[in-house]
Amino acid sequence: MTDFTARRQRMIERQVRARGITDPPVLAALGRVPRESFVPDDLAEFAYDDNPLPIEGGQTISQPYVVAAMASALELSAADRVLEIGAGSGYAAAVLSHIAKEVYTIERLPVLAELARERCRDLGYDNVHVLLGDGTLGWPEQAPFDAIVAAAGGPRVPQALRDQLAVGGRLVMPVGDDPRDQELVRVRRLGEEEYSEETLGQVRFVPLIGEQGWPGPAIAPANPGPAPFLRPSPSVREHAAVTLIRECALPFSDLEARELDDLVHRASTSRVVLLGEASHGTSEFYQLRAVLTRRLIEHHGFNVVAVEADWPDSSRVDRHVRHRPPTSDPYRAFTRFPTWMWRNREFLAFVEWLREHNETLDEPGQQVSFHGLDLYSLYASVAAVLGYLDRVDPIAARVARERYGCLLPWSHDPTLYGRATLAGRYVSCEDGVVRMLRELLDRRLDYEQRDGELFLDAAQNASVVASAESYYRIMYYGSVESWNLRDRHMFDTLERLLAFRGPEAKAIVWAHNSHVGNAAATEMGARGEWNIGQLARQRWGTAAYLVGFGTDHGRVAAASRWDGPMEVKNVRPAHRSSYERLCHDTGVPAFWLPLRDAPRQELVEELASPRLERAIGVIYRPETELASHYFEAVLPEQFDGYLWLDETEAVAPLSAAEERGEVETYPFGL
């Protein structure tokens, strides 16, 4: 059962207080209102995410921070009477009701007005009064108001709202000539005809529709029937973007097309090329990455492939592709959820190509190595470190067993270790695993002399143990900390690999768009998250080449929940406000779009306005897609180039027959 109380408190600390909202009545009100009760049932689990969410009537509920910021800007007292324009789901009114004496809220959509009324009544907010009507005209029968707040942006502050503000009152609302770009203003009424106005910052709200706002459609009927899915005609601005993409794109007819050589040429002089994917379960993304990787290896000297996978699993692949003897342990690679992410035919085909390529090289040092960057393999990595030390330093192995033994009670589920340490029921294993890593590195010279490759493997596994221990311990503090620790570990691993292979080493990274694109150009950056792409850009500048991938529709391999079975799901057509929609509207089924040194500067300028971008991971929930799979980004700053495939197909998982252990399927076999 979801612990909404804990999530609510974490939201207050991470999203509100950490951003400078410290008003005690506002924080207390946020802690008392169950936001999960003000969103559709299927979105309750996202209620405390740092995002706006879709609600009934095709509208949205603002992210918690925005509600808090506007409530704080009102400077409320317990005796105040407040008017809210735009009741929406009723959440903001409920928050305000814990601070002020009376809250009057107006909603223009009947379905939302009725739901807000029902929710506030059922939750006992009897000082919230809901009116169906035109919010730009206010509520004159209840005026004057000590505070007025509008959750929608108008071209100016409606005169009706100015008139209904009490002397000494405060009005907060978004204002701007462009319905998509506003400033948050606070108006104070100083006298009968005297007002002051100040700007609180740039914001983006839905348009304030009404007689004294933006023109809009008539109020919808109270119980509208289900509407068909339609693709509205693009706006003039979107049409210009579509035209520029079409004119600058380099179409290709198949996944082996020579037209892709332009991308290879642009990336060839880089130290690191990062190849993304818009989902973890799309066949064409794997195939395209394989094509590009082959050409970079064959013609431009790239000699490291590093992927979003666990180190021990990938080490088995590395042994296979470099014709080294397999390990004697019974460990099977890529059996952790989601198995289809790497146990698929598309990846197997690339592995076998890489093995054949390495066989043609004269010197082992010329061979291309294969590595995993991720940190989830806590216990497999412990076993690998112990196995190495048993061979080279039995005394150190006994010490390692004692230190790593702290983690053994949680081997069946490492997340329980994090929960136990957080609750104070179990001592942290941090000191022991960090000391083990340091001592291993302190003996680097001695160990490396025996076999540098084996030492690299052991040292990296020790690093995985240290990072994984921290990851499972801090994951309960919030998504930002755990995300940053994971991507920092992956980036540090990449740096370590390049250092080991020498100054001429060149690496190719396979990971999700959310890892390889520059996080600073997305809403991830606003949340304080970084990723491999951002760290690579900071470390290597233009010597890091970042490539994003996208699709409009088709099928994808994904689960409905973590640890759930793989399903082949239909991918919904892209949202009308997304970059993917622009690419689809070009009518070009497959293309490569250069963004760094674009053929026309107008393309970069036109795409520089933030738009939605879709991200499907191992979980895909089409029914909540806007809330769970879209984020804002600035594509030309996020990527150096973008690969587009309008329609895509799901990856093909290895069948049971293919996993029975034949030589040709090592290291996937039993």
XYZ file of C-alpha atoms in Angstrom:
670
model
C 0.000 0.000 0.000
C 1.366 3.421 -0.943
C 2.526 5.550 2.003
C 1.163 8.919 0.878
C 1.939 10.580 4.220
C 5.660 9.926 3.815
C 5.565 11.059 0.185
C 3.752 14.246 1.209
C 6.388 15.143 3.770
C 9.186 14.335 1.329
C 7.504 16.569 -1.260
C 7.384 19.442 1.238
C 11.055 19.078 2.143
C 12.482 18.405 -1.333
C 10.226 20.386 -3.647
C 9.035 23.301 -1.499
C 11.236 24.086 1.494
C 14.420 23.330 -0.468
C 13.372 25.927 -3.064
C 13.002 28.671 -0.500
C 9.326 28.470 0.537
C 9.525 28.564 4.330
C 6.163 30.169 5.228
C 5.035 27.981 8.209
C 1.248 28.179 7.546
C 1.795 27.230 3.883
C 4.032 24.270 4.738
C 1.586 23.126 7.417
C -1.331 23.347 4.965
C 0.518 21.308 2.350
C 1.136 18.659 4.976
C -2.558 18.395 5.829
C -4.083 18.159 2.346
C -4.083 14.713 0.643
C -3.138 15.675 -2.915
C -3.790 12.104 -4.041
C -7.518 12.774 -3.455
C -7.502 15.618 -6.004
C -6.200 13.702 -9.043
C -7.756 10.837 -11.023
C -7.374 7.466 -9.287
C -4.951 6.107 -11.894
C -2.592 9.047 -11.238
C -2.624 8.879 -7.439
C 0.844 7.334 -7.327
C 2.219 10.435 -9.111
C 0.433 12.912 -6.817
C 3.619 14.052 -5.082
C 5.913 14.090 -8.095
C 7.455 17.440 -9.008
C 5.199 17.845 -12.044
C 1.807 19.162 -13.088
C -0.671 16.336 -13.694
C -3.620 15.936 -16.068
C -7.072 16.081 -14.482
C -10.607 15.882 -15.753
C -11.872 18.240 -18.452
C -8.543 18.169 -20.313
C -6.996 20.469 -17.678
C -4.005 20.158 -15.327
C -3.269 20.478 -11.628
C -0.210 22.633 -10.903
C 2.900 21.066 -9.402
C 3.007 21.373 -5.581
C 5.760 23.998 -5.614
C 3.674 26.358 -7.768
C 0.704 26.055 -5.392
C 3.008 26.747 -2.458
C 4.729 29.699 -4.123
C 1.460 31.415 -5.015
C -0.044 30.780 -1.586
C 3.063 32.253 0.033
C 2.957 35.297 -2.270
C -0.582 36.079 -1.041
C 0.778 36.811 2.488
C -2.356 35.369 4.085
C -3.594 35.682 7.642
C -6.098 33.476 9.444
C -8.846 36.141 9.163
C -8.561 36.606 5.366
C -11.250 35.930 2.794
C -9.718 34.596 -0.448
C -11.003 34.439 -4.023
C -9.416 31.819 -6.312
C -9.881 31.938 -10.097
C -9.682 28.443 -11.558
C -10.734 25.821 -9.013
C -9.450 22.958 -11.145
C -9.464 19.819 -9.047
C -9.958 21.810 -5.823
C -6.473 21.109 -4.436
C -5.233 24.704 -4.185
C -8.512 25.801 -2.585
C -8.131 23.029 -0.003
C -4.595 24.219 0.801
C -5.767 27.831 1.120
C -8.643 26.736 3.390
C -6.129 25.680 6.051
C -4.583 29.166 6.065
C -7.470 31.625 5.506
C -10.906 31.998 7.054
C -12.993 31.553 3.860
C -12.092 30.503 0.318
C -14.296 31.300 -2.677
C -13.254 29.571 -5.883
C -14.633 29.911 -9.425
C -14.409 27.285 -12.175
C -15.657 27.667 -15.769
C -15.874 23.920 -16.549
C -18.915 22.195 -15.014
C -17.227 18.811 -14.586
C -14.370 20.379 -12.597
C -16.615 22.651 -10.550
C -18.723 19.690 -9.443
C -15.711 17.513 -8.649
C -14.038 20.301 -6.662
C -17.259 20.829 -4.718
C -17.623 17.095 -3.973
C -14.002 16.591 -2.965
C -13.916 19.564 -0.605
C -17.233 18.550 0.935
C -16.202 14.893 1.393
C -12.879 15.887 2.988
C -14.540 18.319 5.383
C -13.367 21.627 3.915
C -16.585 23.437 4.763
C -15.002 26.888 4.372
C -14.492 26.311 0.619
C -17.276 27.651 -1.637
C -17.352 26.723 -5.341
C -19.055 28.755 -8.099
C -19.525 27.713 -11.737
C -18.911 30.773 -13.873
C -16.560 33.227 -15.588
C -13.626 33.794 -13.241
C -12.555 37.001 -15.002
C -15.701 38.657 -13.596
C -14.979 37.579 -10.030
C -17.668 36.963 -7.414
C -19.134 40.418 -6.732
C -21.762 39.154 -4.289
C -19.001 38.031 -1.906
C -16.590 40.937 -2.460
C -14.406 42.531 -1.202
C -11.638 39.934 -0.804
C -8.440 40.237 1.207
C -6.601 38.147 -1.375
C -7.244 37.012 -4.956
C -5.242 34.374 -6.808
C -5.619 33.212 -10.423
C -4.340 29.840 -11.635
C -4.472 30.964 -15.279
C -2.733 33.722 -17.230
C -4.463 36.682 -18.858
C -3.314 39.560 -21.057
C -3.844 41.875 -18.073
C -5.361 41.833 -14.593
C -9.155 41.960 -15.127
C -10.679 45.200 -13.909
C -13.410 43.243 -12.131
C -10.800 41.558 -9.946
C -9.076 44.866 -9.165
C -12.432 46.310 -8.091
C -13.205 43.332 -5.831
C -9.860 43.518 -4.003
C -10.143 45.081 -0.529
C -7.967 48.059 0.330
C -4.774 46.524 1.686
C -5.472 43.315 -0.251
C -3.080 41.335 -2.489
C -3.763 39.857 -5.919
C -1.419 37.283 -7.511
C -1.809 36.090 -11.102
C 0.144 35.373 -14.313
C 0.017 38.165 -16.936
C 1.465 38.353 -20.444
C 0.758 39.255 -24.061
C 1.587 35.669 -25.101
C -0.773 33.055 -23.595
C 2.213 30.679 -23.368
C 4.667 33.104 -21.729
C 3.750 35.186 -18.683
C 5.105 36.963 -15.627
C 3.702 36.325 -12.185
C 2.617 39.692 -10.773
C 1.462 40.771 -7.326
C -0.912 43.721 -7.148
C -1.583 45.550 -3.880
C -4.545 47.852 -3.438
C -3.255 50.894 -1.568
C -6.438 52.976 -1.723
C -9.735 53.347 -3.545
C -7.969 54.215 -6.831
C -4.349 53.423 -6.026
C -2.529 50.144 -6.751
C 1.081 48.968 -6.779
C 2.407 46.131 -8.891
C 5.560 43.973 -8.720
C 6.887 41.087 -10.803
C 7.670 37.803 -9.056
C 9.196 35.900 -12.000
C 8.597 34.161 -15.325
C 5.872 31.491 -15.374
C 3.752 29.507 -17.801
C 0.075 28.877 -17.043
C -2.961 27.893 -19.070
C -4.836 30.874 -20.604
C -7.376 32.734 -18.475
C -10.489 32.484 -20.634
C -13.441 34.781 -20.116
C -15.016 38.144 -20.818
C -12.038 40.047 -19.361
C -9.399 37.485 -20.338
C -8.533 35.578 -23.495
C -11.333 34.616 -25.882
C -12.172 30.929 -25.785
C -14.821 28.313 -26.504
C -18.163 28.344 -24.810
C -18.411 26.500 -21.500
C -18.574 22.767 -22.112
C -21.666 20.749 -21.199
C -21.698 19.238 -17.725
C -21.382 15.629 -18.937
C -19.581 15.555 -22.262
C -19.267 12.187 -23.967
C -15.912 10.635 -24.776
C -14.108 12.501 -27.560
C -12.318 10.667 -30.365
C -8.532 10.929 -30.541
C -7.751 13.664 -33.060
C -4.542 15.310 -34.183
C -5.339 19.060 -34.248
C -3.889 21.137 -37.046
C -0.494 22.600 -36.052
C -0.233 26.278 -35.216
C 1.603 28.701 -37.485
C 4.687 28.481 -35.271
C 4.590 24.681 -35.250
C 4.171 24.687 -39.030
C 7.377 26.718 -39.358
C 9.245 24.232 -37.151
C 7.922 21.279 -39.143
C 9.009 22.912 -42.400
C 12.536 23.580 -41.110
C 12.922 20.022 -39.814
C 11.798 18.653 -43.181
C 14.243 20.900 -45.061
C 17.231 20.164 -42.782
C 16.648 16.449 -42.168
C 18.667 13.772 -43.971
C 16.209 10.956 -44.790
C 17.345 7.339 -44.895
C 15.542 4.393 -46.431
C 16.745 1.542 -44.196
C 18.806 0.965 -41.078
C 21.976 0.172 -43.053
C 21.649 3.239 -45.318
C 24.810 5.109 -46.288
C 23.002 8.382 -45.537
C 23.859 7.683 -41.894
C 27.524 8.255 -42.744
C 26.925 11.979 -42.218
C 26.209 11.278 -38.550
C 29.231 8.957 -38.305
C 31.476 11.594 -39.879
C 30.289 14.332 -37.507
C 30.827 12.110 -34.468
C 34.072 10.483 -35.607
C 36.509 13.012 -34.114
C 34.926 12.859 -30.644
C 36.443 11.152 -27.623
C 33.033 9.865 -26.562
C 29.890 9.270 -28.640
C 26.703 8.763 -26.627
C 23.881 6.972 -28.456
C 20.467 7.184 -26.846
C 17.111 5.469 -27.132
C 13.610 6.724 -26.408
C 12.650 3.376 -24.862
C 14.386 0.266 -23.555
C 12.273 -2.032 -25.711
C 12.433 -0.792 -29.330
C 14.093 -3.005 -31.951
C 15.129 -0.246 -34.344
C 16.977 1.669 -31.631
C 19.216 -1.338 -30.922
C 19.771 -1.970 -34.626
C 20.641 1.670 -35.374
C 23.064 1.874 -32.470
C 24.720 -1.310 -33.717
C 25.096 0.105 -37.251
C 26.608 3.366 -36.005
C 28.867 1.584 -33.525
C 30.187 -0.792 -36.200
C 31.103 2.098 -38.488
C 32.761 4.077 -35.705
C 34.791 1.009 -34.728
C 35.732 -0.066 -38.256
C 36.603 3.320 -39.710
C 37.391 5.688 -36.832
C 39.257 3.740 -34.159
C 36.688 3.536 -31.359
C 37.728 0.753 -29.007
C 35.401 0.869 -25.968
C 31.668 0.115 -25.886
C 29.977 0.936 -22.568
C 26.273 0.333 -21.968
C 23.533 0.926 -19.418
C 23.935 -2.546 -17.908
C 25.544 -4.137 -14.873
C 29.322 -4.594 -14.798
C 29.445 -8.364 -14.016
C 26.925 -9.212 -16.754
C 28.823 -7.135 -19.284
C 32.136 -8.672 -18.194
C 30.876 -12.036 -19.466
C 30.118 -10.398 -22.798
C 33.561 -8.792 -22.805
C 35.248 -12.153 -22.289
C 33.218 -13.599 -25.146
C 33.858 -10.832 -27.678
C 37.595 -10.708 -26.872
C 37.990 -14.500 -27.045
C 38.985 -14.829 -23.419
C 38.063 -17.974 -21.445
C 34.741 -17.780 -19.596
C 34.651 -17.701 -15.823
C 33.970 -20.914 -13.965
C 31.127 -19.514 -11.861
C 27.523 -20.487 -12.729
C 26.416 -16.855 -12.932
C 24.025 -16.091 -15.804
C 24.170 -12.694 -17.458
C 21.230 -10.292 -17.724
C 18.742 -12.217 -15.604
C 17.748 -9.209 -13.502
C 14.532 -7.394 -14.475
C 14.120 -6.293 -17.247
C 15.651 -9.334 -18.923
C 14.505 -8.307 -22.429
C 16.632 -5.166 -22.298
C 19.796 -7.153 -23.126
C 18.657 -10.735 -23.657
C 17.312 -9.999 -27.136
C 18.175 -10.971 -30.684
C 19.153 -7.466 -31.733
C 21.820 -7.211 -29.040
C 22.988 -10.794 -29.611
C 23.587 -9.987 -33.301
C 25.816 -7.050 -32.320
C 27.727 -9.161 -29.773
C 28.504 -11.792 -32.397
C 29.621 -9.120 -34.877
C 31.953 -7.654 -32.253
C 33.425 -11.087 -31.526
C 34.094 -11.647 -35.242
C 35.613 -8.172 -35.608
C 38.002 -8.690 -32.700
C 39.119 -11.983 -34.198
C 40.460 -10.124 -37.250
C 42.805 -7.928 -35.175
C 46.464 -8.868 -34.796
C 47.070 -7.645 -31.250
C 44.825 -8.202 -28.194
C 45.391 -4.550 -27.243
C 43.660 -3.478 -30.428
C 40.473 -5.337 -29.581
C 37.273 -3.519 -28.709
C 36.202 -4.056 -25.111
C 32.651 -4.176 -23.815
C 31.570 -2.932 -20.382
C 28.565 -2.173 -18.191
C 28.194 1.172 -16.451
C 25.375 0.493 -13.976
C 25.394 -0.235 -10.238
C 22.545 -2.651 -9.492
C 24.747 -5.780 -9.259
C 25.513 -5.468 -5.546
C 25.847 -9.161 -4.679
C 27.262 -10.349 -8.000
C 29.968 -7.699 -7.597
C 30.660 -8.803 -4.015
C 31.159 -12.351 -5.284
C 33.481 -11.128 -8.041
C 35.684 -9.181 -5.605
C 35.902 -12.147 -3.246
C 36.737 -14.493 -6.104
C 39.553 -12.222 -7.269
C 41.057 -11.804 -3.796
C 40.841 -15.557 -3.140
C 43.216 -15.995 -6.079
C 45.663 -13.141 -5.509
C 45.498 -12.274 -1.783
C 43.750 -14.784 0.519
C 44.394 -12.663 3.614
C 42.652 -9.666 2.025
C 39.854 -12.026 0.959
C 39.169 -12.939 4.621
C 38.968 -9.242 5.534
C 36.647 -8.599 2.587
C 34.314 -11.422 3.633
C 34.019 -9.924 7.094
C 33.252 -6.444 5.772
C 30.886 -7.512 3.018
C 29.148 -9.876 5.436
C 27.295 -6.849 6.760
C 25.271 -6.873 3.523
C 24.421 -10.577 3.427
C 21.114 -10.442 5.366
C 19.625 -8.421 2.508
C 20.883 -10.440 -0.440
C 17.349 -11.369 -1.547
C 16.246 -7.707 -1.672
C 18.836 -4.890 -1.284
C 16.085 -2.264 -1.019
C 15.222 -3.684 2.417
C 18.757 -2.861 3.557
C 18.175 0.789 2.712
C 14.870 0.816 4.557
C 16.380 -0.797 7.647
C 19.295 1.646 7.862
C 16.981 4.609 7.280
C 14.736 3.492 10.139
C 17.755 3.018 12.421
C 17.079 -0.713 12.829
C 20.369 -1.749 11.214
C 23.863 -0.317 11.193
C 25.122 1.070 7.869
C 27.687 -1.019 5.965
C 29.164 2.106 4.359
C 32.446 2.238 6.277
C 33.326 -1.371 5.527
C 32.652 -1.343 1.797
C 34.398 2.017 1.299
C 37.473 0.824 3.236
C 37.538 -2.321 1.100
C 37.550 -0.256 -2.086
C 40.279 2.054 -0.793
C 42.521 -0.804 0.299
C 42.062 -2.548 -3.034
C 43.082 0.641 -4.850
C 46.009 1.157 -2.461
C 47.410 -2.208 -3.637
C 46.909 -1.261 -7.297
C 50.581 -1.490 -8.288
C 51.041 -4.915 -6.747
C 47.813 -6.363 -8.138
C 48.107 -4.797 -11.609
C 51.490 -6.391 -12.185
C 49.845 -9.810 -12.109
C 47.022 -8.998 -14.579
C 45.854 -5.448 -15.218
C 42.594 -6.580 -16.802
C 41.661 -8.747 -13.831
C 42.499 -5.959 -11.410
C 40.350 -3.493 -13.379
C 37.451 -5.926 -13.122
C 37.910 -6.421 -9.382
C 38.392 -2.713 -8.659
C 35.295 -1.821 -10.654
C 33.245 -4.460 -8.863
C 34.427 -3.020 -5.536
C 33.357 0.400 -6.777
C 29.949 -1.027 -7.727
C 29.541 -2.434 -4.212
C 30.359 0.941 -2.644
C 28.058 2.866 -4.977
C 25.240 0.320 -4.728
C 25.389 0.356 -0.917
C 24.992 4.147 -1.014
C 22.278 3.931 -3.681
C 20.051 1.543 -1.712
C 20.609 3.604 1.440
C 19.700 7.002 -0.049
C 16.958 5.932 -2.463
C 14.392 6.584 0.269
C 15.528 10.201 0.629
C 14.338 11.143 -2.844
C 14.663 10.513 -6.548
C 17.140 13.372 -7.172
C 19.825 11.980 -4.834
C 19.533 8.403 -6.066
C 19.431 9.452 -9.729
C 22.525 11.642 -9.345
C 24.469 8.963 -7.491
C 23.675 6.404 -10.208
C 24.623 8.652 -13.138
C 27.759 9.866 -11.374
C 28.784 6.239 -10.901
C 28.154 5.504 -14.590
C 30.155 8.548 -15.672
C 33.034 7.749 -13.302
C 33.103 4.209 -14.708
C 33.327 5.608 -18.234
C 36.252 7.844 -17.238
C 37.985 4.890 -15.583
C 37.661 2.798 -18.728
C 39.104 5.504 -20.955
C 42.015 6.013 -18.562
C 42.721 2.279 -18.515
C 42.681 1.988 -22.328
C 45.021 4.946 -22.701
C 45.060 8.502 -24.095
C 43.998 7.383 -27.592
C 40.960 5.461 -26.345
C 37.564 6.414 -27.796
C 34.280 5.202 -26.315
C 30.719 4.645 -27.490
C 27.954 4.696 -24.870
C 24.543 3.056 -25.234
C 21.971 4.357 -22.747
C 18.521 5.894 -22.583
C 17.966 9.436 -23.877
C 17.419 10.534 -20.284
C 21.004 9.493 -19.495
C 22.876 10.597 -22.635
C 21.156 13.918 -23.386
C 22.367 17.008 -21.534
C 20.172 17.117 -18.409
C 20.830 20.855 -18.018
C 18.653 21.407 -21.115
C 15.656 19.595 -19.610
C 13.399 19.908 -16.609
C 15.699 17.354 -14.949
C 18.163 20.187 -14.512
C 15.527 22.324 -12.823
C 15.045 19.506 -10.311
C 18.774 19.400 -9.587
C 19.420 16.189 -11.520
C 22.449 15.614 -13.731
C 23.280 12.724 -16.051
C 26.086 11.141 -18.085
C 25.490 13.495 -21.009
C 25.766 16.642 -18.907
C 28.884 15.369 -17.105
C 30.427 14.351 -20.434
C 29.722 17.789 -21.897
C 31.359 19.422 -18.870
C 34.356 17.063 -19.026
C 35.022 16.866 -22.771
C 33.074 19.788 -24.280
C 32.528 19.317 -28.001
C 34.622 16.124 -27.883
C 31.465 14.478 -26.515
C 28.828 13.871 -29.207
C 25.287 13.308 -27.902
C 22.684 11.605 -30.132
C 19.006 11.299 -29.224
C 16.447 8.900 -30.715
C 12.697 9.328 -31.160
C 9.554 7.667 -32.508
C 5.888 8.509 -32.945
C 4.000 5.224 -32.784
C 4.324 1.474 -33.129
C 4.956 -1.229 -30.549
C 7.337 -1.532 -27.613
C 8.428 -4.227 -25.163
C 7.741 -3.001 -21.633
C 6.123 -3.936 -18.340
C 3.180 -2.335 -16.557
C 4.942 -2.384 -13.194
C 8.408 -2.979 -11.795
C 9.284 -6.682 -11.840
C 6.194 -7.348 -13.949
C 6.130 -9.548 -17.049
C 7.188 -8.192 -20.416
C 4.295 -7.130 -22.655
C 4.275 -5.904 -26.229
C 2.346 -2.634 -26.012
C 1.082 -0.177 -28.585
C 2.873 3.175 -28.455
C 0.420 6.047 -28.583
C 0.890 8.737 -31.256
C 3.007 11.587 -29.893
C 1.467 14.426 -27.889
C 0.574 17.497 -29.929
C 2.935 19.718 -27.875
C 5.972 17.470 -28.272
C 9.109 17.434 -30.413
C 8.008 13.990 -31.560
C 4.835 15.482 -32.963
C 6.855 17.970 -35.023
C 8.958 15.141 -36.439
C 5.883 13.075 -37.261
C 4.235 16.010 -39.035
C 7.157 16.218 -41.481
C 5.785 13.093 -43.146
C 9.343 11.684 -43.404
C 9.402 8.116 -42.016
C 13.099 8.067 -41.017
C 15.732 10.796 -40.859
C 18.876 12.105 -39.205
C 18.667 15.713 -37.966
C 21.978 17.519 -37.242
C 21.531 20.054 -34.431
C 25.144 21.001 -33.718
C 26.303 22.898 -36.831
C 22.785 22.556 -38.244
C 22.340 23.233 -41.996
C 20.278 26.309 -41.082
C 20.553 28.347 -37.895
C 16.824 29.042 -38.080
C 16.233 25.366 -37.236
C 18.039 25.686 -33.911
C 16.275 28.958 -33.132
C 12.859 27.504 -33.944
C 13.434 24.393 -31.815
C 14.904 26.352 -28.886
C 11.529 26.910 -27.211
C 10.925 24.207 -24.563
C 8.611 21.426 -25.706
C 7.536 18.068 -24.394
C 9.668 15.000 -25.069
C 8.657 11.397 -24.473
C 10.665 8.896 -22.418
C 9.589 5.257 -22.164
C 11.731 3.155 -19.861
C 11.153 -0.454 -18.859
C 7.702 0.587 -17.619
C 5.125 1.951 -20.066
C 1.661 3.089 -19.026
C -0.134 4.543 -22.056
C -3.144 5.418 -19.916
C -1.073 7.924 -17.883
C 1.397 8.796 -20.628
C 1.380 12.592 -20.316
C 2.088 12.468 -16.588
C 4.432 9.494 -16.482
C 6.346 9.601 -19.769
C 6.752 13.241 -20.878
C 9.088 15.979 -19.682
C 10.093 19.406 -20.980
C 13.331 19.827 -22.912
C 15.187 22.115 -25.306
C 16.200 19.639 -28.006
C 19.100 21.575 -29.666
C 20.782 22.027 -26.276
C 20.038 18.482 -25.145
C 21.509 16.676 -28.171
C 24.015 17.286 -30.957
C 21.768 15.371 -33.312
C 18.502 13.453 -33.393
C 17.555 10.196 -35.117
C 13.906 9.784 -36.042
C 11.905 6.665 -36.879
C 8.195 7.385 -37.238
C 7.033 3.811 -36.641
C 8.961 1.264 -34.596
C 8.670 -2.342 -33.455
C 9.349 -4.126 -30.153
C 12.621 -5.925 -29.492
C 12.649 -9.707 -29.931
C 13.559 -11.422 -26.626
C 15.688 -14.554 -26.873
C 13.534 -17.659 -26.899
C 13.961 -20.532 -24.466
C 15.635 -22.581 -27.199
C 18.125 -19.766 -27.837
C 18.984 -19.669 -24.115
C 19.824 -23.348 -23.671
C 23.551 -22.710 -23.696
C 24.722 -23.379 -27.220
C 28.126 -21.887 -27.997
C 26.628 -19.351 -30.356
C 24.489 -17.824 -27.598
C 27.196 -17.549 -24.925
C 27.165 -15.521 -22.644
C 23.378 -15.639 -22.576
C 23.024 -19.406 -22.236
C 22.667 -21.509 -19.139
